[in-house]
Short mmCIF file of C-alpha atoms in Angstrom, two decimals:
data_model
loop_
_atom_site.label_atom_id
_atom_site.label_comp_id
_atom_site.label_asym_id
_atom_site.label_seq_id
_atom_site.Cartn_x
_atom_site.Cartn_y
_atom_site.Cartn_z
CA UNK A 1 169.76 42.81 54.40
CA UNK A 2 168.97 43.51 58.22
CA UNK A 3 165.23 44.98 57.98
CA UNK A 4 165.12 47.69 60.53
CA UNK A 5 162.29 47.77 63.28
CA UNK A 6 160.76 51.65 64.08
CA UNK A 7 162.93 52.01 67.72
CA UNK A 8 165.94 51.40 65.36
CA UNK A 9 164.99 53.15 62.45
CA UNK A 10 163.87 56.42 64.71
CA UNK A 11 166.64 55.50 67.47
CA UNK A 12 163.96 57.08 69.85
CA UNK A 13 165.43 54.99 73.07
CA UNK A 14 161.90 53.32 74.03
CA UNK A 15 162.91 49.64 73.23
CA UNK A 16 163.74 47.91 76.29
CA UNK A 17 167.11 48.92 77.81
CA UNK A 18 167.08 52.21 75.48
CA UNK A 19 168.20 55.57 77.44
CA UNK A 20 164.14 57.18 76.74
CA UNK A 21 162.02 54.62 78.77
CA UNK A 22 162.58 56.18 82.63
CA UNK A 23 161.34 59.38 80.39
CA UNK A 24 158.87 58.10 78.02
CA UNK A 25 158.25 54.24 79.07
CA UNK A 26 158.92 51.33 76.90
CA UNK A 27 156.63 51.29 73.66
CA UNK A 28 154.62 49.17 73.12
CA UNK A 29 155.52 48.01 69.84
CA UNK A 30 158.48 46.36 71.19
CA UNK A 31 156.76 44.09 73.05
CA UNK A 32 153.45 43.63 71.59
CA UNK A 33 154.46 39.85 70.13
CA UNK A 34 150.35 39.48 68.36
CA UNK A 35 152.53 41.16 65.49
CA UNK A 36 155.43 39.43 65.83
CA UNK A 37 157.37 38.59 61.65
CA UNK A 38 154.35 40.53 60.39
CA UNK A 39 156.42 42.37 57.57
CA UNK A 40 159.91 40.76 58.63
CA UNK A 41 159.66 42.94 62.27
CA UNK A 42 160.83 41.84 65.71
CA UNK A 43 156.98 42.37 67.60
CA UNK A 44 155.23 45.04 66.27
CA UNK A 45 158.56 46.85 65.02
CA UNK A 46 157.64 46.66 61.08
CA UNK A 47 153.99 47.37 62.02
CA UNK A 48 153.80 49.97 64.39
CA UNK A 49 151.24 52.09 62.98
CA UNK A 50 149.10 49.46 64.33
CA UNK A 51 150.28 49.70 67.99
CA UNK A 52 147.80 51.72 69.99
CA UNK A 53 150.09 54.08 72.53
CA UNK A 54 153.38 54.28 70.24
CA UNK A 55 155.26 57.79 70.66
CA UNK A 56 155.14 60.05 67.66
CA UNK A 57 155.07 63.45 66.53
CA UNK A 58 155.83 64.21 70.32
CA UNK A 59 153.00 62.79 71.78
CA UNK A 60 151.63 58.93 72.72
CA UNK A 61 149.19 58.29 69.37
CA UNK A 62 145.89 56.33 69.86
CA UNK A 63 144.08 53.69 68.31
CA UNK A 64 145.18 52.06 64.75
CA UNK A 65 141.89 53.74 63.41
CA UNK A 66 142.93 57.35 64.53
CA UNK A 67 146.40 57.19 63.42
CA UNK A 68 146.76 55.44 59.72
CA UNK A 69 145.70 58.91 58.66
CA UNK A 70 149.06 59.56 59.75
CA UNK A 71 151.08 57.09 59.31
CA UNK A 72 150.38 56.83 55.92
CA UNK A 73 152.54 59.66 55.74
CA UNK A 74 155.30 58.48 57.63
CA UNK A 75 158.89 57.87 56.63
CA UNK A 76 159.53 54.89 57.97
CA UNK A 77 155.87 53.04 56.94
CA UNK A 78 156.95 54.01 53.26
CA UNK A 79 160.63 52.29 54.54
CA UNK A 80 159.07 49.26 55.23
CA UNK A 81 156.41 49.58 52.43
CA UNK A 82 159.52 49.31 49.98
CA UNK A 83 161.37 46.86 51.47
CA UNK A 84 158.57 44.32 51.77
CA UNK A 85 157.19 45.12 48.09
CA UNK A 86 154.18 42.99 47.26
CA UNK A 87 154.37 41.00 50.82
CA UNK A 88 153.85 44.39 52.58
CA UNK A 89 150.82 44.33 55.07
CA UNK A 90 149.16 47.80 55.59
CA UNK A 91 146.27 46.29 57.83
CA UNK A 92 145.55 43.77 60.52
CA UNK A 93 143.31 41.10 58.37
CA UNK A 94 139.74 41.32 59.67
CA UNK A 95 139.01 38.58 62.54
CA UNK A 96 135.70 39.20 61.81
CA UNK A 97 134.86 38.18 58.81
CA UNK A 98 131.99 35.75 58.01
CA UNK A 99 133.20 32.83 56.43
CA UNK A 100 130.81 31.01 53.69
#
């Protein structure tokens, strides 16, 4: 089973070479590789809702913090949400985090 990234899923023209980018620009979660294989997705393709500047609703969206609200609602995160089943990952894990 070929697991579909957003650009192809949405076939909204803004992965590099698509007929949108001399429009709209490339996104950026074709080319952001920091999420590249996170939920089976070439870059951030299978986790673009936590791309700041992707191109939705008509409009480029902001930070991950302002958009889940959202994207939670959004076809193609409840796509990849059951594809991936219990390997699905909603969040970027917290860099943060104090280790004992």
């Amino acid at each position: 089973m070929k697991c579909l990234n957003c650009w192809e899923y949405f076939e909204c023209g803004r992965e590099p070479g698509g007929v949108n980018i001399e429009e709209l620009g490339v996104c950026p979660a074709t080319n952001s590789d920091d999420f590249k294989g996170v939920n089976n997705g070439k870059c951030g393709g299978r986790f673009c809702w936590v791309v700041a500047g992707t191109f939705c609703k008509g409009e480029v969206q902001g930070t991950h913090a302002k958009k889940l609200k959202d994207c939670i609602d959004c076809p193609f995160l409840k796509y990849v949400n059951e594809e991936e089943g219990r390997e699905f990952i909603l969040n970027k894990p917290n860099q943060n985090k104090n280790h004992l």
